[in-house]
Every structure is written in structure tokens, then in C-alpha cells.
Amino acid sequence: MAQRYDLVIFDFDGTLADSLTWFRGALGEVVDKHGLDPICEEKAEALRGLTPKAIMDELAIPAWKIPFIAADVRARAAENVHQIHLFDGIRDMIGALSDQGVSLAVVSSNGETAVKAVLGDTLAGRFDQFACGAALFGKAGIFRKVIKRAGTTPERTLCVGDEVRDIDAAREAGCAAGAVYWGFATPDILNAQSPDHCYSAPSDILTSLDESARTSQRA
């Protein structure tokens, strides 16, 4: 059966790996270092139900600080990869997609060293491309470069992420947007963006690709 998608681009944090559990433990140090207002557990949970703009407004973070905060978090993640783990089912899902001949890529604001360390050598070898260290709101342009390197088109590319900004970037690049329910953003805020696909478990990604392939053949 021919796949509808030649390329699947994955976000990493909150999509393939449970970085949020680790980050909550490091949040206090990050807040103190960058002079941000304290974020209690209740407020941190409430942020999951907001759009990116609303999150920035709520935290009152100056735009100029964002690259420095992102770089700090990347460095901390690289030092604490042993505390970051893949979600259950990710390993099998990636293996199955690779076996089906689908080209796989990771586009992440996290660093490549941390991403590959969490994946491990065997699983990292299943991916054709890594585009890491991306700006928090600059993924669309990177998607286009990854698509070009893969020799396919946006129409045959699925971008899978756990945040509203991932959906926005996929649409800006002309790709299908897949949203996972196990990451940072709540299902409600993701559903409000009307992504092309929604996933409750990693195995759902395989199912939706099979269904898309059948639909494409009938068309």
C-alpha cells in the first residue's frame, strides 16, 4: 500500500520524549537565573491550556530574553539526558514507520547531542535528518529545508508535535499537522486549532498513516 506521506517530521520534547517531567524540576533554577517571576505548579499547569502568545503575555517575558532562556534550557537538557526518557510506544512506532520506508526527521529547539542521547544510537539511526537548536518560533523555514533535502513536497509531509506552535509551523510550511495529546499542550487547546490528525497514543500515528494511505488510493 502506497503511503500518503513520504516524510514525517517529529518535534522532540513532549512528542517523542517526556522532557516536561524533567523541566518542571529545573524550572525554579531557570526562573531565578533569568529574573523571571516565580511560576507555581498551578500556574505552570494552567499555561498548558494557552496559545503561545497568551503564554508569553502571562509570563511577561521580554522577547529579547527568549533566545538566552532557550539556550540555557538546551544546555541543561544536554547535562541531564539521563533524566529524560522516551514516551511508551515511541520506539515501536518509529521502528514501524522506518520499516515501511517512511523518511523520518526531528526538528527541535533542543540540541542534537541531547536528542540523540535520549533516542540512543539504534533509534537515532532510524532518522534521516536532525535539525536541532531551532528557534522556538522558527520551525516553518526549517521544515521547508528538511522537505527539500528529503526530495519530497509539503503535501506529502506530516509534521507531528505537541504544541500550538507546531501546528502553526506545519500550516505555514504547507504540511499536514498532527497533534499528540501526551505532551505540553492540553487536548482542548490543540483541538481548537483543528489539526489534520490527533493522536492519543503513538500507535495512533501508524493507524492514521494507514488510513490516509487507503483514502489516497481510493481518491
Short mmCIF file of C-alpha atoms in Angstrom, two decimals:
data_model
loop_
_atom_site.label_atom_id
_atom_site.label_comp_id
_atom_site.label_asym_id
_atom_site.label_seq_id
_atom_site.Cartn_x
_atom_site.Cartn_y
_atom_site.Cartn_z
CA MET A 1 0.00 0.00 0.00
CA ALA A 2 1.46 3.37 -1.00
CA GLN A 3 1.86 5.81 1.86
CA ARG A 4 0.24 9.20 1.57
CA TYR A 5 3.24 10.70 3.38
CA ASP A 6 6.83 10.26 2.24
CA LEU A 7 8.21 12.19 5.22
CA VAL A 8 7.21 12.50 8.87
CA ILE A 9 8.85 15.31 10.84
CA PHE A 10 8.72 14.97 14.61
CA ASP A 11 9.10 17.52 17.33
CA PHE A 12 11.14 16.04 20.19
CA ASP A 13 10.30 17.48 23.61
CA GLY A 14 6.78 16.48 24.59
CA THR A 15 6.31 14.44 21.41
CA LEU A 16 8.97 11.74 21.42
CA ALA A 17 10.42 12.37 24.87
CA ASP A 18 8.92 13.29 28.23
CA SER A 19 11.07 16.37 28.81
CA LEU A 20 8.32 18.16 30.75
CA THR A 21 8.78 16.00 33.85
CA TRP A 22 12.48 16.89 33.94
CA PHE A 23 11.89 20.55 33.08
CA ARG A 24 9.45 21.05 35.95
CA GLY A 25 12.26 20.09 38.30
CA ALA A 26 14.65 22.56 36.66
CA LEU A 27 12.11 25.38 36.28
CA GLY A 28 12.92 27.10 39.58
CA GLU A 29 16.61 27.46 38.69
CA VAL A 30 15.79 28.76 35.19
CA VAL A 31 13.35 31.32 36.60
CA ASP A 32 15.87 32.54 39.18
CA LYS A 33 18.76 32.77 36.71
CA HIS A 34 16.82 34.85 34.19
CA GLY A 35 15.00 37.08 36.65
CA LEU A 36 11.51 35.84 35.82
CA ASP A 37 8.50 35.92 38.11
CA PRO A 38 8.07 32.71 40.13
CA ILE A 39 5.86 30.08 38.47
CA CYS A 40 3.92 27.90 40.89
CA GLU A 41 2.76 24.41 39.95
CA GLU A 42 -0.81 25.59 39.46
CA LYS A 43 0.26 28.37 37.10
CA ALA A 44 2.58 26.04 35.17
CA GLU A 45 -0.33 23.65 34.62
CA ALA A 46 -2.63 26.49 33.50
CA LEU A 47 -0.09 27.53 30.84
CA ARG A 48 -0.69 24.23 29.05
CA GLY A 49 -4.13 25.46 28.00
CA LEU A 50 -2.99 28.72 26.42
CA THR A 51 -1.81 29.74 22.96
CA PRO A 52 1.87 30.71 22.56
CA LYS A 53 1.07 34.43 22.55
CA ALA A 54 -1.07 34.09 25.67
CA ILE A 55 1.72 32.18 27.40
CA MET A 56 4.23 34.93 26.63
CA ASP A 57 1.80 37.58 27.86
CA GLU A 58 1.09 35.63 31.04
CA LEU A 59 4.78 35.18 31.84
CA ALA A 60 5.69 38.73 30.77
CA ILE A 61 8.97 37.52 29.22
CA PRO A 62 10.69 40.16 27.06
CA ALA A 63 11.27 38.90 23.52
CA TRP A 64 15.00 39.57 23.77
CA LYS A 65 15.33 37.10 26.64
CA ILE A 66 13.81 34.14 24.79
CA PRO A 67 16.99 33.06 22.90
CA PHE A 68 19.02 33.18 26.12
CA ILE A 69 16.45 31.16 28.05
CA ALA A 70 16.20 28.62 25.22
CA ALA A 71 20.00 28.24 25.09
CA ASP A 72 20.11 27.74 28.87
CA VAL A 73 17.42 25.05 28.74
CA ARG A 74 19.23 23.29 25.88
CA ALA A 75 22.47 23.23 27.87
CA ARG A 76 20.71 21.90 30.96
CA ALA A 77 18.99 19.19 28.93
CA ALA A 78 22.33 18.07 27.48
CA GLU A 79 23.69 17.72 31.01
CA ASN A 80 20.67 15.76 32.25
CA VAL A 81 19.80 13.39 29.40
CA HIS A 82 19.66 10.51 31.89
CA GLN A 83 16.56 12.15 33.39
CA ILE A 84 14.72 12.44 30.05
CA HIS A 85 13.01 9.36 28.65
CA LEU A 86 11.03 8.40 25.57
CA PHE A 87 7.29 8.00 25.97
CA ASP A 88 5.98 4.45 25.98
CA GLY A 89 5.34 3.19 22.46
CA ILE A 90 7.63 5.67 20.70
CA ARG A 91 10.38 3.14 19.99
CA ASP A 92 7.99 0.68 18.34
CA MET A 93 6.22 3.41 16.36
CA ILE A 94 9.47 4.82 14.95
CA GLY A 95 10.70 1.35 14.07
CA ALA A 96 7.46 0.54 12.23
CA LEU A 97 7.48 3.78 10.24
CA SER A 98 11.10 3.25 9.25
CA ASP A 99 10.40 -0.33 8.21
CA GLN A 100 7.59 0.97 5.98
CA GLY A 101 10.08 3.16 4.14
CA VAL A 102 8.87 6.47 5.51
CA SER A 103 11.62 9.09 5.77
CA LEU A 104 11.91 10.41 9.35
CA ALA A 105 13.26 13.67 10.72
CA VAL A 106 13.48 15.51 14.04
CA VAL A 107 13.11 19.29 14.13
CA SER A 108 13.60 20.54 17.67
CA SER A 109 14.63 23.56 19.68
CA ASN A 110 16.59 21.11 21.83
CA GLY A 111 20.21 20.33 21.00
CA GLU A 112 21.19 17.46 18.72
CA THR A 113 23.51 15.94 21.35
CA ALA A 114 20.67 15.63 23.87
CA VAL A 115 18.17 14.41 21.28
CA LYS A 116 20.43 11.63 20.01
CA ALA A 117 21.47 10.64 23.53
CA VAL A 118 17.86 10.17 24.62
CA LEU A 119 16.99 8.25 21.44
CA GLY A 120 20.05 6.03 21.68
CA ASP A 121 22.24 5.02 18.76
CA THR A 122 19.91 2.38 17.33
CA LEU A 123 16.77 4.51 17.27
CA ALA A 124 18.65 7.64 16.18
CA GLY A 125 19.86 5.61 13.21
CA ARG A 126 16.26 5.28 12.04
CA PHE A 127 16.12 9.03 11.35
CA ASP A 128 17.35 10.52 8.11
CA GLN A 129 17.66 14.10 9.34
CA PHE A 130 18.15 16.05 12.55
CA ALA A 131 17.56 19.80 12.54
CA CYS A 132 18.10 20.80 16.15
CA GLY A 133 18.61 24.06 18.01
CA ALA A 134 15.70 25.62 16.11
CA ALA A 135 14.28 28.94 17.28
CA LEU A 136 11.08 28.50 19.29
CA PHE A 137 9.04 30.19 16.58
CA GLY A 138 11.18 29.46 13.53
CA LYS A 139 10.26 25.90 12.60
CA ALA A 140 8.40 26.56 9.34
CA GLY A 141 11.55 27.59 7.49
CA ILE A 142 13.40 24.55 8.81
CA PHE A 143 10.53 22.28 7.74
CA ARG A 144 10.95 23.58 4.18
CA LYS A 145 14.69 22.81 4.21
CA VAL A 146 14.12 19.31 5.60
CA ILE A 147 11.45 18.63 2.97
CA LYS A 148 13.78 19.77 0.18
CA ARG A 149 16.59 17.54 1.44
CA ALA A 150 14.18 14.60 1.61
CA GLY A 151 13.23 15.15 -2.02
CA THR A 152 9.51 15.35 -1.36
CA THR A 153 6.82 18.04 -1.11
CA PRO A 154 4.91 19.74 1.72
CA GLU A 155 1.74 17.96 0.56
CA ARG A 156 3.42 14.61 1.25
CA THR A 157 4.85 15.65 4.61
CA LEU A 158 3.32 15.16 8.06
CA CYS A 159 4.61 17.27 10.96
CA VAL A 160 3.89 15.85 14.42
CA GLY A 161 4.15 17.94 17.58
CA ASP A 162 2.63 18.63 20.99
CA GLU A 163 2.15 22.41 20.90
CA VAL A 164 0.07 25.01 19.10
CA ARG A 165 3.23 26.48 17.57
CA ASP A 166 3.97 23.11 15.95
CA ILE A 167 0.57 23.17 14.24
CA ASP A 168 1.10 26.78 13.15
CA ALA A 169 4.54 25.99 11.70
CA ALA A 170 3.22 22.96 9.78
CA ARG A 171 0.49 25.05 8.21
CA GLU A 172 2.89 27.86 7.35
CA ALA A 173 5.07 25.32 5.55
CA GLY A 174 2.07 23.79 3.75
CA CYS A 175 2.29 20.43 5.55
CA ALA A 176 -0.26 18.29 7.35
CA ALA A 177 -0.29 18.89 11.10
CA GLY A 178 -0.51 16.06 13.61
CA ALA A 179 -1.06 16.85 17.31
CA VAL A 180 -0.21 14.47 20.17
CA TYR A 181 -2.22 14.56 23.38
CA TRP A 182 0.54 13.36 25.73
CA GLY A 183 2.80 16.43 25.60
CA PHE A 184 2.76 20.03 26.83
CA ALA A 185 -0.44 21.49 25.40
CA THR A 186 -3.85 20.25 26.53
CA PRO A 187 -6.09 18.35 24.11
CA ASP A 188 -8.63 21.19 24.27
CA ILE A 189 -6.23 23.90 23.07
CA LEU A 190 -4.86 21.57 20.38
CA ASN A 191 -8.34 20.63 19.15
CA ALA A 192 -9.24 24.31 18.95
CA GLN A 193 -6.60 24.67 16.20
CA SER A 194 -8.25 21.90 14.11
CA PRO A 195 -5.10 19.91 13.28
CA ASP A 196 -5.29 17.40 10.44
CA HIS A 197 -4.68 14.48 12.80
CA CYS A 198 -4.92 14.00 16.58
CA TYR A 199 -3.20 11.18 18.45
CA SER A 200 -3.92 9.74 21.89
CA ALA A 201 -1.11 7.17 21.69
CA PRO A 202 1.96 6.66 19.47
CA SER A 203 0.29 3.68 17.80
CA ASP A 204 -2.41 6.06 16.54
CA ILE A 205 0.19 7.66 14.26
CA LEU A 206 0.67 4.34 12.47
CA THR A 207 -3.08 3.83 12.23
CA SER A 208 -3.69 7.30 10.79
CA LEU A 209 -0.97 6.83 8.16
CA ASP A 210 -2.55 3.55 7.10
CA GLU A 211 -5.98 5.20 6.90
CA SER A 212 -4.52 8.13 4.93
CA ALA A 213 -2.92 5.69 2.50
CA ARG A 214 -6.23 3.90 1.92
CA THR A 215 -8.03 7.23 1.41
CA SER A 216 -5.33 8.36 -1.01
CA GLN A 217 -5.66 5.15 -3.04
CA ARG A 218 -9.44 5.48 -3.27
CA ALA A 219 -9.05 9.05 -4.46
#
